[in-house]
Amino acid sequence: MGVAAVSLLTTSGLTRHFSGIHAVEGVDFTLEAGEIRALIGSNGAGKTTLVSMICGRIPPSAGEIHFDGRDITRWPAHRRIMAGMAYTFQISSIYAGLPVFENVALAARRKRRGRAAEAATQEALMRVGLWERADQPAGDLAYGHQRLLEIAMGLAQSPRLLILDEPTQGLSEGEIAAFKALIRELAPATTILLIEHNMSVVMELAERVTVMDMGRILAEGTPAEIRANRAVQAAYLGTG
């Protein structure tokens, strides 16, 4: 008998309404420890609203969120970070006037002090390929490199759950290949939730894919199952 998967994150009945608009409606979602999960759907499907509730940027209208066995539904964002959750947009946009190194060091210091923070900063920058640019002002980086900097800011916190929102946007083909290698290296020590429009990245990286449509989960399954799902084809992949 195999070892049962351990749920790191679960949501039950998670709902968010904005002035009568049902952005997310009754979402039950489970993320197993160590997996790479992709969250896909057309613009307005509710993906960003869902992860914004998970990471504490916005409160739910109804429902619950459990992380590592604890009810975190009403926890503020900074407490979720300390518990091991990192989200690229929550970490913040970059500080354009500060050097690349200091951007990542600020994130690292949420969890560490002194030399430990410096070591975590260097390791994160080396992992995303930006160590050679450590002294460069962050605002001078190309857009794709700024996205990699945001990922480094997440990695510097040694998260148990890393949520990446459109991480390959603006990256070159070579950088995308390096990104895919990085994600494979991070799992299973880090659980990855990936919001991504690049379907080749989704299909190559994700162990399971969750598809949202009109605020609800339309389908979940392996990449092959999602590719073959007629409802997904019609709603999102454009092949129905």
Short mmCIF file of C-alpha atoms in Angstrom, two decimals:
data_model
loop_
_atom_site.label_atom_id
_atom_site.label_comp_id
_atom_site.label_asym_id
_atom_site.label_seq_id
_atom_site.Cartn_x
_atom_site.Cartn_y
_atom_site.Cartn_z
CA MET A 1 0.00 0.00 0.00
CA GLY A 2 1.33 3.44 -0.93
CA VAL A 3 1.62 6.34 1.47
CA ALA A 4 -1.47 8.56 1.43
CA ALA A 5 -0.94 12.06 0.09
CA VAL A 6 -0.91 14.81 2.70
CA SER A 7 -3.06 17.87 2.04
CA LEU A 8 -1.06 21.06 2.58
CA LEU A 9 -3.86 23.42 1.55
CA THR A 10 -7.62 22.97 1.38
CA THR A 11 -10.45 25.39 0.73
CA SER A 12 -14.10 24.59 1.36
CA GLY A 13 -16.95 26.62 -0.08
CA LEU A 14 -14.60 29.52 -0.78
CA THR A 15 -16.59 32.43 -2.18
CA ARG A 16 -15.98 36.08 -3.04
CA HIS A 17 -18.54 38.55 -4.30
CA PHE A 18 -17.75 42.07 -5.50
CA SER A 19 -20.80 44.35 -5.65
CA GLY A 20 -23.02 41.49 -6.73
CA ILE A 21 -20.44 39.96 -9.08
CA HIS A 22 -19.71 36.31 -8.17
CA ALA A 23 -15.95 36.32 -8.78
CA VAL A 24 -15.46 32.99 -6.97
CA GLU A 25 -18.36 30.75 -5.96
CA GLY A 26 -18.18 27.77 -3.61
CA VAL A 27 -14.70 26.51 -4.50
CA ASP A 28 -13.49 23.29 -2.85
CA PHE A 29 -9.79 22.97 -3.64
CA THR A 30 -7.10 20.63 -2.29
CA LEU A 31 -3.36 20.91 -2.82
CA GLU A 32 -1.14 18.01 -1.77
CA ALA A 33 2.24 18.60 -0.18
CA GLY A 34 5.08 18.46 -2.72
CA GLU A 35 3.01 18.64 -5.89
CA ILE A 36 3.20 21.03 -8.83
CA ARG A 37 -0.33 22.22 -9.60
CA ALA A 38 -1.36 24.50 -12.44
CA LEU A 39 -4.40 26.75 -12.18
CA ILE A 40 -5.73 27.80 -15.59
CA GLY A 41 -8.75 29.53 -17.05
CA SER A 42 -9.66 32.45 -19.26
CA ASN A 43 -9.35 36.05 -18.05
CA GLY A 44 -12.04 36.71 -15.47
CA ALA A 45 -12.40 33.03 -14.55
CA GLY A 46 -11.57 33.78 -10.90
CA LYS A 47 -7.99 32.50 -10.66
CA THR A 48 -6.38 35.61 -9.18
CA THR A 49 -9.31 36.21 -6.82
CA LEU A 50 -8.97 32.63 -5.55
CA VAL A 51 -5.25 32.87 -4.84
CA SER A 52 -5.68 36.36 -3.39
CA MET A 53 -8.00 34.82 -0.79
CA ILE A 54 -5.60 31.93 -0.19
CA CYS A 55 -2.65 34.25 0.50
CA GLY A 56 -4.63 36.80 2.52
CA ARG A 57 -4.75 39.75 0.15
CA ILE A 58 -8.55 39.81 0.21
CA PRO A 59 -11.02 38.20 2.66
CA PRO A 60 -13.56 35.65 1.45
CA SER A 61 -17.28 36.41 1.50
CA ALA A 62 -17.83 32.83 2.70
CA GLY A 63 -15.95 29.57 3.13
CA GLU A 64 -12.80 28.37 4.88
CA ILE A 65 -9.08 27.98 4.14
CA HIS A 66 -6.87 25.44 5.92
CA PHE A 67 -3.08 25.42 5.58
CA ASP A 68 -0.94 22.70 7.14
CA GLY A 69 -3.92 21.56 9.23
CA ARG A 70 -4.75 25.01 10.63
CA ASP A 71 -7.71 27.25 9.87
CA ILE A 72 -6.11 30.38 8.41
CA THR A 73 -9.30 31.92 6.97
CA ARG A 74 -8.97 35.07 9.07
CA TRP A 75 -5.20 35.25 9.32
CA PRO A 76 -3.54 38.41 7.95
CA ALA A 77 -1.18 38.01 5.00
CA HIS A 78 2.03 38.45 7.04
CA ARG A 79 1.05 35.60 9.36
CA ARG A 80 0.53 33.32 6.37
CA ILE A 81 4.02 34.24 5.13
CA MET A 82 5.50 33.27 8.49
CA ALA A 83 3.60 29.96 8.29
CA GLY A 84 5.35 29.17 4.99
CA MET A 85 3.29 30.67 2.18
CA ALA A 86 4.71 33.00 -0.49
CA TYR A 87 2.97 34.65 -3.44
CA THR A 88 4.83 36.64 -6.07
CA PHE A 89 2.39 39.55 -6.08
CA GLN A 90 2.06 39.55 -2.31
CA ILE A 91 5.81 39.73 -1.81
CA SER A 92 5.27 43.00 -3.67
CA SER A 93 6.33 44.48 -6.84
CA ILE A 94 10.02 45.08 -6.89
CA TYR A 95 11.62 48.12 -5.30
CA ALA A 96 12.90 49.75 -8.48
CA GLY A 97 15.42 52.09 -6.83
CA LEU A 98 17.11 49.39 -4.75
CA PRO A 99 19.75 46.93 -5.99
CA VAL A 100 18.61 43.46 -7.00
CA PHE A 101 20.37 41.98 -3.96
CA GLU A 102 18.58 44.26 -1.50
CA ASN A 103 15.17 43.46 -3.01
CA VAL A 104 15.69 39.78 -2.25
CA ALA A 105 17.35 40.47 1.11
CA LEU A 106 14.26 42.38 2.27
CA ALA A 107 12.16 39.29 1.54
CA ALA A 108 14.70 36.96 3.17
CA ARG A 109 14.67 39.04 6.38
CA ARG A 110 11.02 38.14 6.92
CA LYS A 111 12.30 34.75 8.11
CA ARG A 112 16.01 35.25 8.92
CA ARG A 113 18.58 37.72 10.24
CA GLY A 114 22.19 38.62 9.50
CA ARG A 115 24.34 36.14 7.61
CA ALA A 116 21.52 33.63 7.27
CA ALA A 117 19.48 36.21 5.35
CA GLU A 118 22.47 37.08 3.15
CA ALA A 119 23.12 33.40 2.37
CA ALA A 120 19.45 32.83 1.50
CA THR A 121 19.54 35.91 -0.75
CA GLN A 122 22.61 34.72 -2.63
CA GLU A 123 21.21 31.21 -3.06
CA ALA A 124 17.88 32.53 -4.40
CA LEU A 125 19.57 34.85 -6.89
CA MET A 126 21.85 32.07 -8.12
CA ARG A 127 18.88 29.74 -8.57
CA VAL A 128 17.05 32.17 -10.85
CA GLY A 129 20.20 33.22 -12.72
CA LEU A 130 20.41 36.81 -11.44
CA TRP A 131 23.47 36.63 -9.18
CA GLU A 132 25.60 38.43 -11.77
CA ARG A 133 23.10 41.33 -11.62
CA ALA A 134 22.99 41.56 -7.82
CA ASP A 135 24.33 45.14 -7.71
CA GLN A 136 22.15 46.44 -10.56
CA PRO A 137 19.17 48.67 -9.71
CA ALA A 138 16.08 46.46 -9.93
CA GLY A 139 14.27 49.04 -12.03
CA ASP A 140 16.91 48.68 -14.76
CA LEU A 141 16.15 45.00 -15.29
CA ALA A 142 14.22 43.87 -18.36
CA TYR A 143 10.63 42.88 -17.59
CA GLY A 144 11.37 39.16 -17.79
CA HIS A 145 14.25 39.55 -15.34
CA GLN A 146 11.97 41.48 -12.99
CA ARG A 147 9.66 38.45 -13.00
CA LEU A 148 12.63 36.23 -12.10
CA LEU A 149 13.52 38.69 -9.32
CA GLU A 150 10.02 38.30 -7.87
CA ILE A 151 10.51 34.51 -7.89
CA ALA A 152 13.86 34.95 -6.09
CA MET A 153 12.09 37.08 -3.47
CA GLY A 154 9.72 34.19 -2.90
CA LEU A 155 12.45 31.55 -2.76
CA ALA A 156 14.44 33.57 -0.22
CA GLN A 157 11.66 32.94 2.29
CA SER A 158 12.02 29.13 1.95
CA PRO A 159 8.28 28.72 1.53
CA ARG A 160 6.40 25.45 1.89
CA LEU A 161 3.91 26.77 -0.68
CA LEU A 162 5.05 29.04 -3.51
CA ILE A 163 2.27 30.62 -5.58
CA LEU A 164 3.49 31.98 -8.92
CA ASP A 165 1.20 34.22 -10.98
CA GLU A 166 2.15 34.23 -14.69
CA PRO A 167 5.86 33.66 -13.95
CA THR A 168 6.94 33.04 -17.57
CA GLN A 169 5.36 36.21 -18.97
CA GLY A 170 8.10 38.22 -20.67
CA LEU A 171 10.72 35.46 -20.48
CA SER A 172 12.73 34.31 -23.49
CA GLU A 173 12.63 30.67 -24.60
CA GLY A 174 15.94 30.02 -22.86
CA GLU A 175 14.71 31.63 -19.65
CA ILE A 176 11.50 29.57 -19.79
CA ALA A 177 13.57 26.39 -20.11
CA ALA A 178 15.62 27.46 -17.08
CA PHE A 179 12.42 28.28 -15.17
CA LYS A 180 11.01 24.80 -15.85
CA ALA A 181 14.24 23.22 -14.61
CA LEU A 182 14.07 25.37 -11.46
CA ILE A 183 10.49 24.34 -10.66
CA ARG A 184 11.35 20.66 -11.09
CA GLU A 185 14.30 21.16 -8.74
CA LEU A 186 12.16 22.88 -6.08
CA ALA A 187 9.51 20.15 -5.92
CA PRO A 188 8.78 18.15 -3.82
CA ALA A 189 10.46 20.13 -1.00
CA THR A 190 8.33 23.12 -2.04
CA THR A 191 4.71 22.83 -3.15
CA ILE A 192 4.08 24.91 -6.28
CA LEU A 193 0.81 26.50 -7.38
CA LEU A 194 1.25 27.95 -10.85
CA ILE A 195 -1.16 30.36 -12.55
CA GLU A 196 -0.02 30.24 -16.15
CA HIS A 197 -1.34 30.94 -19.65
CA ASN A 198 1.57 29.27 -21.46
CA MET A 199 0.01 25.86 -22.05
CA SER A 200 3.27 24.16 -22.99
CA VAL A 201 4.67 25.17 -19.57
CA VAL A 202 1.49 23.92 -17.87
CA MET A 203 1.45 20.58 -19.68
CA GLU A 204 5.17 19.93 -19.13
CA LEU A 205 5.38 20.94 -15.46
CA ALA A 206 2.09 20.27 -13.72
CA GLU A 207 1.26 16.93 -12.15
CA ARG A 208 -2.37 18.04 -11.93
CA VAL A 209 -4.27 20.92 -13.51
CA THR A 210 -7.27 22.78 -12.08
CA VAL A 211 -9.43 24.65 -14.60
CA MET A 212 -11.62 27.56 -13.48
CA ASP A 213 -14.53 29.01 -15.42
CA MET A 214 -16.93 31.74 -14.26
CA GLY A 215 -15.75 31.57 -10.66
CA ARG A 216 -16.07 27.80 -10.27
CA ILE A 217 -13.84 24.77 -10.79
CA LEU A 218 -14.75 23.34 -14.19
CA ALA A 219 -12.38 20.36 -14.15
CA GLU A 220 -9.35 18.84 -12.45
CA GLY A 221 -7.01 16.12 -13.61
CA THR A 222 -3.67 15.21 -15.10
CA PRO A 223 -2.47 17.29 -18.08
CA ALA A 224 -3.55 14.47 -20.42
CA GLU A 225 -7.02 14.31 -18.85
CA ILE A 226 -7.45 18.08 -19.08
CA ARG A 227 -6.31 18.12 -22.70
CA ALA A 228 -8.93 15.47 -23.54
CA ASN A 229 -11.77 17.05 -21.51
CA ARG A 230 -14.51 18.25 -23.87
CA ALA A 231 -15.85 20.88 -21.46
CA VAL A 232 -12.36 22.34 -21.04
CA GLN A 233 -11.82 22.31 -24.79
CA ALA A 234 -15.01 24.27 -25.29
CA ALA A 235 -14.49 26.75 -22.44
CA TYR A 236 -10.76 27.38 -22.57
CA LEU A 237 -8.57 25.48 -24.99
CA GLY A 238 -10.62 26.62 -27.97
CA THR A 239 -10.79 23.20 -29.59
CA GLY A 240 -14.34 22.24 -28.70
#
